mmCIF file of C-alpha atoms in Angstrom:
data_model
loop_
_atom_site.group_PDB
_atom_site.id
_atom_site.type_symbol
_atom_site.label_atom_id
_atom_site.label_comp_id
_atom_site.label_asym_id
_atom_site.label_seq_id
_atom_site.Cartn_x
_atom_site.Cartn_y
_atom_site.Cartn_z
ATOM 1 C CA MET A 1 -8.179 14.342 12.529
ATOM 2 C CA SER A 2 -5.153 13.469 10.427
ATOM 3 C CA LEU A 3 -4.670 11.410 7.283
ATOM 4 C CA TYR A 4 -2.268 8.477 7.075
ATOM 5 C CA LEU A 5 -1.034 6.425 4.137
ATOM 6 C CA ALA A 6 -0.808 2.713 4.854
ATOM 7 C CA LEU A 7 1.539 1.145 2.297
ATOM 8 C CA ILE A 8 1.093 -2.616 1.949
ATOM 9 C CA TYR A 9 4.276 -4.492 1.064
ATOM 10 C CA GLY A 10 4.517 -8.165 0.251
ATOM 11 C CA ASP A 11 6.219 -11.001 -1.551
ATOM 12 C CA GLU A 12 5.313 -10.721 -5.242
ATOM 13 C CA THR A 13 6.340 -14.332 -5.847
ATOM 14 C CA TYR A 14 3.677 -15.474 -3.401
ATOM 15 C CA ARG A 15 1.085 -13.175 -4.940
ATOM 16 C CA ALA A 16 1.829 -14.476 -8.444
ATOM 17 C CA THR A 17 1.567 -18.121 -7.409
ATOM 18 C CA MET A 18 -1.108 -18.117 -4.697
ATOM 19 C CA SER A 19 -4.154 -20.318 -5.080
ATOM 20 C CA ALA A 20 -7.586 -18.939 -5.853
ATOM 21 C CA GLU A 21 -8.618 -19.900 -2.317
ATOM 22 C CA ASP A 22 -5.742 -17.924 -0.782
ATOM 23 C CA GLY A 23 -6.593 -14.943 -2.999
ATOM 24 C CA ALA A 24 -10.233 -15.101 -1.927
ATOM 25 C CA GLU A 25 -9.194 -15.264 1.737
ATOM 26 C CA ILE A 26 -6.970 -12.184 1.408
ATOM 27 C CA PHE A 27 -9.730 -10.341 -0.489
ATOM 28 C CA ALA A 28 -12.208 -11.198 2.268
ATOM 29 C CA GLY A 29 -9.717 -9.878 4.822
ATOM 30 C CA HIS A 30 -9.557 -6.549 3.000
ATOM 31 C CA MET A 31 -13.340 -6.331 2.805
ATOM 32 C CA ALA A 32 -13.488 -7.002 6.562
ATOM 33 C CA PHE A 33 -10.851 -4.311 7.199
ATOM 34 C CA GLN A 34 -12.843 -1.769 5.193
ATOM 35 C CA GLU A 35 -15.960 -2.595 7.196
ATOM 36 C CA ILE A 36 -14.099 -2.316 10.518
ATOM 37 C CA ALA A 37 -12.506 0.985 9.422
ATOM 38 C CA GLY A 38 -15.867 2.467 8.439
ATOM 39 C CA ASP A 39 -15.627 6.198 7.741
ATOM 40 C CA ALA A 40 -11.919 6.165 8.667
ATOM 41 C CA HIS A 41 -11.303 4.315 5.369
ATOM 42 C CA ILE A 42 -10.855 7.178 2.914
ATOM 43 C CA GLY A 43 -9.679 5.083 -0.036
ATOM 44 C CA GLY A 44 -7.214 2.546 -1.300
ATOM 45 C CA HIS A 45 -6.469 0.069 -4.059
ATOM 46 C CA PRO A 46 -4.269 -2.894 -4.892
ATOM 47 C CA LEU A 47 -1.441 -2.149 -7.326
ATOM 48 C CA GLN A 48 -0.274 -4.018 -10.402
ATOM 49 C CA PRO A 49 3.005 -5.982 -9.978
ATOM 50 C CA SER A 50 6.248 -3.999 -9.843
ATOM 51 C CA ASN A 51 7.253 -5.153 -13.339
ATOM 52 C CA MET A 52 4.407 -2.937 -14.584
ATOM 53 C CA ALA A 53 5.914 0.153 -12.919
ATOM 54 C CA THR A 54 7.500 3.057 -14.753
ATOM 55 C CA SER A 55 9.989 5.253 -12.905
ATOM 56 C CA ILE A 56 10.587 8.906 -13.679
ATOM 57 C CA ARG A 57 13.700 10.708 -12.475
ATOM 58 C CA HIS A 58 15.058 14.091 -13.449
ATOM 59 C CA ASP A 59 18.622 14.556 -14.631
ATOM 60 C CA ALA A 60 20.854 17.519 -13.767
ATOM 61 C CA ASP A 61 19.193 19.581 -16.518
ATOM 62 C CA GLY A 62 15.709 18.849 -15.181
ATOM 63 C CA LYS A 63 14.869 16.535 -18.083
ATOM 64 C CA ALA A 64 12.662 13.556 -17.217
ATOM 65 C CA VAL A 65 14.443 10.216 -17.594
ATOM 66 C CA ILE A 66 11.993 7.331 -17.936
ATOM 67 C CA THR A 67 12.867 3.727 -17.033
ATOM 68 C CA ASP A 68 10.817 0.560 -16.833
ATOM 69 C CA GLY A 69 10.452 -0.975 -13.397
ATOM 70 C CA PRO A 70 10.082 0.198 -9.824
ATOM 71 C CA PHE A 71 11.931 3.184 -8.381
ATOM 72 C CA ALA A 72 14.028 0.850 -6.220
ATOM 73 C CA GLU A 73 14.486 -2.914 -6.304
ATOM 74 C CA ALA A 74 13.381 -4.549 -3.072
ATOM 75 C CA LYS A 75 12.636 -8.008 -1.727
ATOM 76 C CA GLU A 76 9.125 -6.924 -0.770
ATOM 77 C CA ALA A 77 7.203 -4.892 -3.313
ATOM 78 C CA LEU A 78 4.533 -2.262 -2.805
ATOM 79 C CA GLY A 79 1.292 -4.102 -3.509
ATOM 80 C CA GLY A 80 -1.393 -1.671 -2.427
ATOM 81 C CA TYR A 81 -2.356 1.155 -0.146
ATOM 82 C CA TYR A 82 -5.065 2.620 2.030
ATOM 83 C CA VAL A 83 -5.625 6.211 3.072
ATOM 84 C CA ILE A 84 -7.076 6.272 6.576
ATOM 85 C CA GLU A 85 -8.173 9.049 8.899
ATOM 86 C CA ALA A 86 -7.409 8.935 12.605
ATOM 87 C CA PRO A 87 -7.190 11.367 15.526
ATOM 88 C CA ASP A 88 -3.532 10.502 16.197
ATOM 89 C CA LEU A 89 -0.703 8.116 15.331
ATOM 90 C CA ASP A 90 -1.656 5.596 18.012
ATOM 91 C CA ALA A 91 -5.188 5.311 16.615
ATOM 92 C CA ALA A 92 -3.811 5.040 13.073
ATOM 93 C CA ILE A 93 -1.453 2.242 14.162
ATOM 94 C CA ALA A 94 -4.304 0.410 15.882
ATOM 95 C CA LEU A 95 -6.404 0.591 12.719
ATOM 96 C CA ALA A 96 -3.581 -0.175 10.256
ATOM 97 C CA SER A 97 -2.603 -3.243 12.281
ATOM 98 C CA LYS A 98 -5.891 -4.792 11.116
ATOM 99 C CA ILE A 99 -4.916 -4.589 7.419
ATOM 100 C CA PRO A 100 -4.204 -8.091 6.103
ATOM 101 C CA ALA A 101 -0.602 -8.535 4.935
ATOM 102 C CA PRO A 102 0.081 -12.257 5.452
ATOM 103 C CA HIS A 103 3.318 -12.317 3.432
ATOM 104 C CA GLY A 104 4.634 -8.823 4.072
ATOM 105 C CA GLY A 105 3.905 -5.820 6.214
ATOM 106 C CA ILE A 106 2.468 -2.345 6.492
ATOM 107 C CA GLU A 107 4.351 0.961 6.430
ATOM 108 C CA LEU A 108 2.295 3.760 7.964
ATOM 109 C CA ARG A 109 3.131 7.366 7.124
ATOM 110 C CA PRO A 110 1.399 10.594 8.103
ATOM 111 C CA ILE A 111 0.210 12.624 5.131
ATOM 112 C CA GLU A 112 1.434 16.205 5.157
ATOM 113 C CA MET A 113 -1.392 18.512 4.188
ATOM 114 C CA MET A 114 -0.491 21.327 1.816
ATOM 115 C CA ASN A 115 -2.747 24.268 2.582
#
């Protein structure tokens, strides 16, 4: 079995202005996904908006340079993630395709294990 990181991207404007009903529907979709995934759902959480991000880069001398905001500006922001376990990429894609992302999409990446 392998681990995969499912990054959930979406429109932050929609998220900030959605109705309580829409929020409840999306939440219910995530609860349903977690039930469908069962033991393949290792973990995951929603993230605060990108304006709450802090980016850390290192300069040529190795000194940390701290800036407010996301690492890169993008139309769709990273809004949450899941870690899932699957026997192969095809199975991971099949499972990740069930993650609700009505105003965005999912980026699926294999996790490289460091042994």
